[in-house]
Each structure stands twice: as C-alpha cells, then as structure tokens.
mmCIF file of C-alpha atoms and ligand atoms in Angstrom:
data_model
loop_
_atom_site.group_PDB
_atom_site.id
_atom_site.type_symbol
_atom_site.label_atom_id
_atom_site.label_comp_id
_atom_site.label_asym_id
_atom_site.label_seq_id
_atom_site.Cartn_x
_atom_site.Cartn_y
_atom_site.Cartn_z
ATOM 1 C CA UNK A 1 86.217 82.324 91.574
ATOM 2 C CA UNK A 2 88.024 80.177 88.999
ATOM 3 C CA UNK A 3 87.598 76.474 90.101
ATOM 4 C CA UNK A 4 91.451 75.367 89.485
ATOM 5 C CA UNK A 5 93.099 77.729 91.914
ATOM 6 C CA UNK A 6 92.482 76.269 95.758
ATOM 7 C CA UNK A 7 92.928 79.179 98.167
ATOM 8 C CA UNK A 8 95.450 79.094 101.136
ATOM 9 C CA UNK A 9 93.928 79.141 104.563
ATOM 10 C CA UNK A 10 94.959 78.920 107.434
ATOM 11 C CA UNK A 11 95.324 75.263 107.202
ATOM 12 C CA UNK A 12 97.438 75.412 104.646
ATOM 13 C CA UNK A 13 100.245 77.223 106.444
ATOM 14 C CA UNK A 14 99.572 74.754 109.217
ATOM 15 C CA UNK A 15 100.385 71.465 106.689
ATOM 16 C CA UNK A 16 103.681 73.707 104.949
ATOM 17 C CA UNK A 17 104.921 73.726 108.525
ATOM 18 C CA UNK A 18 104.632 69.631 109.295
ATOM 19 C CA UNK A 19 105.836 69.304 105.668
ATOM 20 C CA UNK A 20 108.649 71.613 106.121
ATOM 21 C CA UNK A 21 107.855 73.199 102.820
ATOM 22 C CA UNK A 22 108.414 77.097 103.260
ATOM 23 C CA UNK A 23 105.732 79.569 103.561
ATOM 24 C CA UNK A 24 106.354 82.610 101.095
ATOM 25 C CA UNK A 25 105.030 86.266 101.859
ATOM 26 C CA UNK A 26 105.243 90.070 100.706
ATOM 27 C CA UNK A 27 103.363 93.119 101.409
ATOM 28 C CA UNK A 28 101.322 94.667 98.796
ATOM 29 C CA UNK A 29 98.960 97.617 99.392
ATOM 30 C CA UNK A 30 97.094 97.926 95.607
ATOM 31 C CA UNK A 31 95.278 95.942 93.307
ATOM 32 C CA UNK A 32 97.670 95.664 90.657
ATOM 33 C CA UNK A 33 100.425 94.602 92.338
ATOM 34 C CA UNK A 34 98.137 92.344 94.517
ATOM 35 C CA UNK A 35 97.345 90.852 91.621
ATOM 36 C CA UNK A 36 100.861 90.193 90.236
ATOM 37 C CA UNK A 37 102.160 88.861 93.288
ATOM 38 C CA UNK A 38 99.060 86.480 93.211
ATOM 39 C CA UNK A 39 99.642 85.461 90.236
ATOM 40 C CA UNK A 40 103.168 84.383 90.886
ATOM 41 C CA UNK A 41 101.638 81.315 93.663
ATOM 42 C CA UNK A 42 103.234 83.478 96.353
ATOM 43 C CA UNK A 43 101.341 81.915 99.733
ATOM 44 C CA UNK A 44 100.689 85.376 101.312
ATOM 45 C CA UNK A 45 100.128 89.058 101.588
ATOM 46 C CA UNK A 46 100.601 91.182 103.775
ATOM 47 C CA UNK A 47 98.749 94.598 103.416
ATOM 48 C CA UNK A 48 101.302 95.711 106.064
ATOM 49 C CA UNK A 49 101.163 99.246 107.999
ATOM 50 C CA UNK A 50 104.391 99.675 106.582
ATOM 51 C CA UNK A 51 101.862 101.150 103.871
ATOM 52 C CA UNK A 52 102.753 104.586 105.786
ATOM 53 C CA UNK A 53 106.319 104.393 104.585
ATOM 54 C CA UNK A 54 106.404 103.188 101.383
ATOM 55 C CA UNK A 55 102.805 104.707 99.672
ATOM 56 C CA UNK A 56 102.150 107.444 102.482
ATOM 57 C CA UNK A 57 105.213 108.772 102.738
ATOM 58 C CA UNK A 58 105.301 108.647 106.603
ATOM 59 C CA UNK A 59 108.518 108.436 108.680
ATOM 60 C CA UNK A 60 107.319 105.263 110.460
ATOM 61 C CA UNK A 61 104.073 102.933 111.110
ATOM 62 C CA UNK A 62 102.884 105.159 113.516
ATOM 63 C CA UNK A 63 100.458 107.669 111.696
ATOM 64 C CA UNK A 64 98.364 104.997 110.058
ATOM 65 C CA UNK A 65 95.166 104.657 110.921
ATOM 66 C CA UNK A 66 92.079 102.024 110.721
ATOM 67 C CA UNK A 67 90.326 103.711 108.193
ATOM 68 C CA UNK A 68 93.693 103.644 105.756
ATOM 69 C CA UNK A 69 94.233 100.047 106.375
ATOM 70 C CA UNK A 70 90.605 99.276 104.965
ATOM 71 C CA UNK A 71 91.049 101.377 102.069
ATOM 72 C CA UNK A 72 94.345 99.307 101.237
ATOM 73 C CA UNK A 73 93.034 96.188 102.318
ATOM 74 C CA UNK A 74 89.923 96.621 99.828
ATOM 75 C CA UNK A 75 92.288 97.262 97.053
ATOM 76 C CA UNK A 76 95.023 94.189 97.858
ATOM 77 C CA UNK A 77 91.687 91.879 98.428
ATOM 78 C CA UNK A 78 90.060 92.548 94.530
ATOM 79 C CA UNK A 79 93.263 91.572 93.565
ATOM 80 C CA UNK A 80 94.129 88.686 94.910
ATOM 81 C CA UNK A 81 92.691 84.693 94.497
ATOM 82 C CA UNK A 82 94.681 82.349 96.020
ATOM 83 C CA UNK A 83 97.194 84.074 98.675
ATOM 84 C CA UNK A 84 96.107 83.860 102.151
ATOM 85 C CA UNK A 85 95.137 88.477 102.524
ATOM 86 C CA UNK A 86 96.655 89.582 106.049
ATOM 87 C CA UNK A 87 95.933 92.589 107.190
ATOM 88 C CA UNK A 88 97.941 94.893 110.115
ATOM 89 C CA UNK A 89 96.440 95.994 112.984
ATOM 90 C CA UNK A 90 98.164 99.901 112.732
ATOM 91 C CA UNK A 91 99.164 101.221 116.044
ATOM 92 C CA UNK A 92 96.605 101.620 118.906
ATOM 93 C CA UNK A 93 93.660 100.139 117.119
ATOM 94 C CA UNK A 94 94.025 97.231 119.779
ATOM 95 C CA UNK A 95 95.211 98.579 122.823
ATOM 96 C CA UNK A 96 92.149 100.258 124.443
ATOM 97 C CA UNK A 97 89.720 97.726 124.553
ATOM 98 C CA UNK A 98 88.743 94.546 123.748
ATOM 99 C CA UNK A 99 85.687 95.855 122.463
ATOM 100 C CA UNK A 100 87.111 98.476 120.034
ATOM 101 C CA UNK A 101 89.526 95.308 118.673
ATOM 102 C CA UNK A 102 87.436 93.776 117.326
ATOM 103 C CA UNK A 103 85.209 95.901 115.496
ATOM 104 C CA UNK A 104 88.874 97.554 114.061
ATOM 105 C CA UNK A 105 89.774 93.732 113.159
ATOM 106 C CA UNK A 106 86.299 93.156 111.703
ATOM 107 C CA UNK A 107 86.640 96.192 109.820
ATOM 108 C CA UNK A 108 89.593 94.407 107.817
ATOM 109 C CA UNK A 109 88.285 90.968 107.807
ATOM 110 C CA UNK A 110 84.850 92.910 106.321
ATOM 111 C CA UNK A 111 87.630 94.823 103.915
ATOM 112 C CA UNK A 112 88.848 91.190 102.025
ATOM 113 C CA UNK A 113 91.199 90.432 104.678
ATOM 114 C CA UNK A 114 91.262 86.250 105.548
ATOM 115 C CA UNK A 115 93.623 86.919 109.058
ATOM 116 C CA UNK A 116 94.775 90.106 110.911
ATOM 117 C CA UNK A 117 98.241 90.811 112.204
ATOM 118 C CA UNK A 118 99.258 92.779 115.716
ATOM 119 C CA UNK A 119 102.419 93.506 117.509
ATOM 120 C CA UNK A 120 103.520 92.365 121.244
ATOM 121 C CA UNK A 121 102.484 89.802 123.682
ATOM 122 C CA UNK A 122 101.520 91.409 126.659
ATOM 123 C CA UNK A 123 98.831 90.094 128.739
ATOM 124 C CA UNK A 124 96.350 92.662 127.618
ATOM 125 C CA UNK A 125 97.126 91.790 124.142
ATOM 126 C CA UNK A 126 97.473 88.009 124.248
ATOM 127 C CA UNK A 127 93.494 88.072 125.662
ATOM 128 C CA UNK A 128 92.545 90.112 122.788
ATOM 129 C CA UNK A 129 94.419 87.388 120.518
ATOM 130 C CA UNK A 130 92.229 84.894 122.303
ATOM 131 C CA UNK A 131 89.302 86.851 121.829
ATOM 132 C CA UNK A 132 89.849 87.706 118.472
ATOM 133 C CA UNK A 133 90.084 83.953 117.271
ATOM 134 C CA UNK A 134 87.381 82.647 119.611
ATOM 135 C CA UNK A 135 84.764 85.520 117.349
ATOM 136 C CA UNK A 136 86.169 83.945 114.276
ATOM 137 C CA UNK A 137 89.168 86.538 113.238
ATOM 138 C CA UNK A 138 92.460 84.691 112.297
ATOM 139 C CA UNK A 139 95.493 85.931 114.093
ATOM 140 C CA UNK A 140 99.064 86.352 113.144
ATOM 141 C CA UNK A 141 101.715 87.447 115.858
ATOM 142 C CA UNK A 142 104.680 89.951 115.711
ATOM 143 C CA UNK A 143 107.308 89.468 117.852
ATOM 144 C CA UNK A 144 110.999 90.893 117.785
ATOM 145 C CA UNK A 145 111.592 94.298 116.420
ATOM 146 C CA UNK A 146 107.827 95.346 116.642
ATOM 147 C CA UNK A 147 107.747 98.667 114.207
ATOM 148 C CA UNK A 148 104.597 99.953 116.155
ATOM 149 C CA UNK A 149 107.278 100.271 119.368
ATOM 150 C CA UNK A 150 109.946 102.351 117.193
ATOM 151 C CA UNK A 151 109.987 105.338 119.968
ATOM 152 C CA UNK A 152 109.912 103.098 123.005
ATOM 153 C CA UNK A 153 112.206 100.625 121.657
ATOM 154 C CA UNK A 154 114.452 103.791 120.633
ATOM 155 C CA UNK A 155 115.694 102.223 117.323
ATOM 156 C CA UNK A 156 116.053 99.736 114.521
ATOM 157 C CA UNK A 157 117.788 97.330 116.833
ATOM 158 C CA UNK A 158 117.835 93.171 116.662
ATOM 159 C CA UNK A 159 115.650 91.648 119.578
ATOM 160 C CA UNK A 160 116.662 88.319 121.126
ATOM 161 C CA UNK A 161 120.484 88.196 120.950
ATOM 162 C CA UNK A 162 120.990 87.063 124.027
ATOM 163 C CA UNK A 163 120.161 83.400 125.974
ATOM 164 C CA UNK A 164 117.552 84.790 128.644
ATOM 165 C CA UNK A 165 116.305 87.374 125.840
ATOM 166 C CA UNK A 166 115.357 84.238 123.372
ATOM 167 C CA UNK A 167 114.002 82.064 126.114
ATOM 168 C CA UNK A 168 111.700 85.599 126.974
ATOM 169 C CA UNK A 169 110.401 85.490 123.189
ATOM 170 C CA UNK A 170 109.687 81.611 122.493
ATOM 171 C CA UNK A 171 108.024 82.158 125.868
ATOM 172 C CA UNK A 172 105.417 84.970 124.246
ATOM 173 C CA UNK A 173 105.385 83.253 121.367
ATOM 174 C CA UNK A 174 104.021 80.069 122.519
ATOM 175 C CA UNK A 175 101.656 82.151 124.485
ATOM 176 C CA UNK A 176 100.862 83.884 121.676
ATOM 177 C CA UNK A 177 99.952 79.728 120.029
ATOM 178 C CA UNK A 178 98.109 79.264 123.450
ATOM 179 C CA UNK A 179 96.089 81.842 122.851
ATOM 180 C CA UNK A 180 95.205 80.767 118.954
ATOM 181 C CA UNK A 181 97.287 82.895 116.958
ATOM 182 C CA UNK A 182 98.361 80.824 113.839
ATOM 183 C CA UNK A 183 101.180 81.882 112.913
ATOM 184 C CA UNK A 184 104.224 84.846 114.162
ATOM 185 C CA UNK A 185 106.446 87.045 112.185
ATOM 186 C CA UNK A 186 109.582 87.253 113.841
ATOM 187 C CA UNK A 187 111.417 90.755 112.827
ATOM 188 C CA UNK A 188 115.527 91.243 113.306
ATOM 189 C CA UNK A 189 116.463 88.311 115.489
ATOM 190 C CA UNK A 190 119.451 86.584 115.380
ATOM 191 C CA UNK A 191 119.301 83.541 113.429
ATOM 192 C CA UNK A 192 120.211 81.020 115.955
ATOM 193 C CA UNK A 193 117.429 82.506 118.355
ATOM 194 C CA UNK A 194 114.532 82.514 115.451
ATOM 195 C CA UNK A 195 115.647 78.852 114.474
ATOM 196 C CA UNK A 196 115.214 78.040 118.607
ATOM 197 C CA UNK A 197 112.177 79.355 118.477
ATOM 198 C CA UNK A 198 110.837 77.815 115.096
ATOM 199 C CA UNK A 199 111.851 74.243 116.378
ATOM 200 C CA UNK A 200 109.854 74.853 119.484
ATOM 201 C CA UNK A 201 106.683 76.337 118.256
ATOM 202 C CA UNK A 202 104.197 73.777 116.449
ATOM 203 C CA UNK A 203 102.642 76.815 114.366
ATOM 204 C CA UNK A 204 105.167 78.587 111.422
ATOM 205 C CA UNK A 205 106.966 81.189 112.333
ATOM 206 C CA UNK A 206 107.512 84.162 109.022
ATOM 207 C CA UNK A 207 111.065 85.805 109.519
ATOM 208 C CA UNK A 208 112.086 88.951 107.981
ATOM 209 C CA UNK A 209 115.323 89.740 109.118
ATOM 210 C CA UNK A 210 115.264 86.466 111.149
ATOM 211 C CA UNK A 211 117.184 84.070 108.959
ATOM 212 C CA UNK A 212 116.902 81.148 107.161
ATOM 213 C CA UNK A 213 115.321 78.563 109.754
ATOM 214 C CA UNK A 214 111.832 80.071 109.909
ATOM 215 C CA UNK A 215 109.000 78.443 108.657
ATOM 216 C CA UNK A 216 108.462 81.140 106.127
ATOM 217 C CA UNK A 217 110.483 84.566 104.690
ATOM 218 C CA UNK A 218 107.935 87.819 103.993
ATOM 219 C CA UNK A 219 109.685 91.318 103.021
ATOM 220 C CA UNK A 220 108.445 94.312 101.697
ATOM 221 C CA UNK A 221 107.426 94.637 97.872
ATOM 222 C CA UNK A 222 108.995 97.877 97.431
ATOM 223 C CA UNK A 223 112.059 96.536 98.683
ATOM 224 C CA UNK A 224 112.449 93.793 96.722
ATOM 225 C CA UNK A 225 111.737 95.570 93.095
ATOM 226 C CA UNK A 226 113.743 98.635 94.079
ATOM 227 C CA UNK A 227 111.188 101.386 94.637
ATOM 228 C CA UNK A 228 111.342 102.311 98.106
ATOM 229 C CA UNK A 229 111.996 106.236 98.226
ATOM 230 C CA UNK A 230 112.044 106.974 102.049
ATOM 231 C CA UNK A 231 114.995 107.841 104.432
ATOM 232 C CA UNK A 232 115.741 104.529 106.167
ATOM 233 C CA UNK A 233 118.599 102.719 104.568
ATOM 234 C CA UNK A 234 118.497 99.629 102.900
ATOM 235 C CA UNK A 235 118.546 97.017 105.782
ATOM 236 C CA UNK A 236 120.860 94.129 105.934
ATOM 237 C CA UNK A 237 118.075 91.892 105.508
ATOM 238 C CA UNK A 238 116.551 93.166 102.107
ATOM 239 C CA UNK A 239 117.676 91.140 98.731
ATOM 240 C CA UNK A 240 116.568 93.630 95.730
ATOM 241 C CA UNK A 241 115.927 91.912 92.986
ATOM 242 C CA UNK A 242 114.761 94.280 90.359
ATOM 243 C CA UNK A 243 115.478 98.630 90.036
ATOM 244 C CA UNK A 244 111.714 99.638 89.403
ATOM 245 C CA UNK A 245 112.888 103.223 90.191
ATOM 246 C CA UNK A 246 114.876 103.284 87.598
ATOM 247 C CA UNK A 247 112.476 102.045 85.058
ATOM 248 C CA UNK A 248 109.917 104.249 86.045
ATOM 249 C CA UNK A 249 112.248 107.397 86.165
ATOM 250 C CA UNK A 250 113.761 106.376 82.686
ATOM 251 C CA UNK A 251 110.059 106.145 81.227
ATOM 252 C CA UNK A 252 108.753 109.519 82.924
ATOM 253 C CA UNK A 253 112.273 111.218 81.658
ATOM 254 C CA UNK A 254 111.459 110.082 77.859
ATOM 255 C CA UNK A 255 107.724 110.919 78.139
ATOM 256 C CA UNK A 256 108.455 114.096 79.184
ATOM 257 C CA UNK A 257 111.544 114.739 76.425
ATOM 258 C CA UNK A 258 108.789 113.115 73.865
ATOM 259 C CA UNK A 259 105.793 115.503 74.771
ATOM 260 C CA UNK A 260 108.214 119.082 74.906
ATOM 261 C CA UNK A 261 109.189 117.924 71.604
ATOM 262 C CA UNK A 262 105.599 116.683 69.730
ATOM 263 C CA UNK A 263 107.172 113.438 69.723
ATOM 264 C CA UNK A 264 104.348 111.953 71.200
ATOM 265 C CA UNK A 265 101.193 111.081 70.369
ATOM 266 C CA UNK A 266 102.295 109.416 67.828
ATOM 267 C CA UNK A 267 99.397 108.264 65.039
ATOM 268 C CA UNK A 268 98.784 105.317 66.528
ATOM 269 C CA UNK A 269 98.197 106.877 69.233
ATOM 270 C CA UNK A 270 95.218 109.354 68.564
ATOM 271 C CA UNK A 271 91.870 108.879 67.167
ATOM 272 C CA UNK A 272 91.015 111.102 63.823
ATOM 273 C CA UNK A 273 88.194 111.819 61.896
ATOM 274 C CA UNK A 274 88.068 110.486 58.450
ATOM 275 C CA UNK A 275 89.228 112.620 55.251
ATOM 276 C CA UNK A 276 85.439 113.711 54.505
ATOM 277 C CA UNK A 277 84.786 114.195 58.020
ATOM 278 C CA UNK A 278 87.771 116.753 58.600
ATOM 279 C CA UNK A 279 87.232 118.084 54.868
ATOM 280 C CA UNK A 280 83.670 119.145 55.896
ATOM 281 C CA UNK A 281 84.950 120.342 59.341
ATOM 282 C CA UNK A 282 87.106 122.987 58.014
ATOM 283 C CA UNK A 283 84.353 124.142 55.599
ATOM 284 C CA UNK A 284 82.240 125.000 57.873
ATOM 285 C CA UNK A 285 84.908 127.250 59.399
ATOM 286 C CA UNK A 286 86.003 129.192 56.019
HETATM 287 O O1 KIV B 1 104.110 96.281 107.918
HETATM 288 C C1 KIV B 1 104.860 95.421 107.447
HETATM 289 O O2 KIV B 1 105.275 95.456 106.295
HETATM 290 C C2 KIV B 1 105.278 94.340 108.333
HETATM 291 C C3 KIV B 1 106.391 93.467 107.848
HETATM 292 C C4 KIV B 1 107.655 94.170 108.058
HETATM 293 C C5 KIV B 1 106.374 92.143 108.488
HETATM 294 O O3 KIV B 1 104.770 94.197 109.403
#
C-alpha cells in the first residue's frame, strides 16, 4: 500500500458527517473502473447488485446471487486504495437465517469488501444488522425504494411522501443506528422527508434520488458516463455527465470499417522479421 494515501473507514464517514463535508459514492463492479473512480478521491464504492442490470443484463436485482457478488467484489477490491469497498447483500442472502448472513456477508468482507449493504428494517433484519456488526462486519442500511422489493412494492415509486410515512422511516432508520449500522442509503424520497431524516440521525445518510440534504450523493457509474443499455428509463434523479456509448460505438464502428478494408494493422502495429530473416524465409519455400 502506498504510504501517502490514508484509507476511508468507517470513521471517516462518521467525522464528514459532524463536519458537514459530503460523503461521495458510485457503484463500480470491475477493476478498471474501480480503479479510476479511486483514483479520482471519490470516498466510496459501491459494488452494488445493481451489477445484474447494468453488466448482467438482468431485468432487476433479483437474479443475483452470492457467488456473483464475490466475483465482482474481488475485482472492484484489486482496484481500489483509498475508497471505503461496500458490498450488497443481493436478495435473500439475509433473510433465512442469521447463521447463513453471515457467512454470505463474510464471503464479501473475505472478497475485499471493508462494509456490506442490505435492504429493509424489519425486526428479523435489524437483529441480523446487530449481529452482523457485533462479529465485526460493517453495515450500511437501505431504506426507501428498496430494489430487492421491486415485485412487492409493485414499482419504481418514491417512499416517504407523506408526514406519518417519513416519521415510519426515520423511525427504522434510527433503529437501523441502534442496531450499529453506520451509515443508510436513502433511495427516491422526497427531499424534505430525506433532509428530516438526515437532521435526526447522528450517522450520514447517502441519497440517490433523495435530494440535496443527505449526508452524501452515490449513483450508478453507468449512469453517470452514459453506458447503461437496459430498458428502464433514465430516472429523474440521474445527471449524465459523459456519452461512453457513444465513444465506444464510434470506436467499434471504425475498427470494424478499418479491418474490412486492411486499414488496420497498421506497421506500427505488427511485429516483422528483419529483411534477412524474411529473405531466408521465402527461400526455403522456392
Ligand atoms: O445496487 C445499487 O447500485 C444500489 C444503489 C442504487 C444505491 O443499491
């Protein structure tokens, strides 16, 4: 590890809170890019099971399993030297038992992740987040529009915009804090309701879709640089700042144009024997 770059921990998104500095996040799910967004002093990554949408090419979070969240966590982890590595929880890995939690969470801390991330705050799951942290596995909350819920919530729909509906959710979320988690994504909620619950939470809240009050913003790589190819529209809450589709489909379209036509390789492209080398190779073939 290279001695000038001081890792974030969990501490550190503790101290941007009670500073009110903001706590920056994106997904990544591969080295390279892992290593990119590193190297830009983004705070945190996500290897989110949003991985089944964007690389997988999966409809929703729900086909993703344990064993593909270590495979991207390994990658995202190599990468990365500073960024706090979070790794999802995909959906049922912590619903059965508490047992089964936490050798799936231990599977991703073992994988390069420093915290894992799980949906909901029901009772069952709030003593696994208690568990969890009390066996040394850092825990990160997701509250709101919980992607792992898509068929019993029925939709993309914002959580929280009501009075009793936001009281309900700081309520989960501070016994989600209770229980040790250190920090919650909140996901499409009104931005009066995540700001009401940011103000009266002492850990940071991470908003995507959640507006400009939380303690920290995270979004999805893909959307940001323009590369997302699935079905669901662009949501309201995605800023793209880059077309990466385009550059890659402009590249592929003159690679292709320059191979049909022995444009390319070019000579600096090739290796080639020297003049006596070939001369002596095509003598022996006369
Ligand atoms: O999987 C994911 O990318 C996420 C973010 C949307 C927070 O959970």
């Amino acid at each position: 590890m290279n001695d000038d770059i001081k890792p974030i921990t969990i501490r550190s998104f503790q101290k941007y809170k009670e500073n009110k500095e903001k706590i920056t996040m994106l997904t990544a799910y591969d080295y390279s890019t892992a290593k990119f967004i590193d190297e830009c002093q983004t705070d945190s990554i996500l290897v989110g099971d949003s991985v089944g949408m964007t690389v997988l090419g999966y409809e929703n979070t729900i086909n993703v399993t344990v064993e593909d969240m270590i495979t991207f966590t390994r990658a995202v982890a190599k990468g990365v030297k500073r960024a706090l590595v979070i790794a999802d929880l995909p959906f049922l890995s912590y619903h059965i038992s508490k047992e089964q939690t936490t050798i799936n969470a231990g599977k991703l801390i073992q994988a390069g992740a420093k915290a894992v991330k799980l949906e909901g705050a029901s009772d069952f799951i709030l003593d696994e987040v208690n568990h969890l942290t009390h066996s040394g596995i850092n825990v990160v909350g997701h509250l709101g529009f919980t992607p792992q819920y898509i068929n019993t919530i029925g939709g993309y729909y914002i959580q929280g915009k009501t009075y009793e509906n936001t009281l309900n959710m700081l309520k989960l979320a501070k016994r989600l804090e209770d229980n040790g988690a250190f920090s919650i994504v909140l996901e499409m909620v009104p931005t009066e309701s995540a700001k009401y619950i940011s103000e009266n939470l002492s850990i940071p809240t991470i908003g995507i879709g959640a507006g400009n009050y939380c303690d920290g913003q995270v979004l999805v790589i893909d959307d940001i640089i323009g590369k997302f190819a699935g079905s669901i529209p662009k949501p309201k809450f995605v800023k793209q700042y880059a077309n990466i589709k385009d550059v890659i489909k402009n590249a592929v379209t003159q690679y292709n144009y320059e191979v049909k036509n022995n444009l390319f390789p070019e000579k600096e492209n090739m290796f080639n024997l020297t003049e006596e080398e070939r001369d002596k190779l095509y003598a022996s073939t006369k």
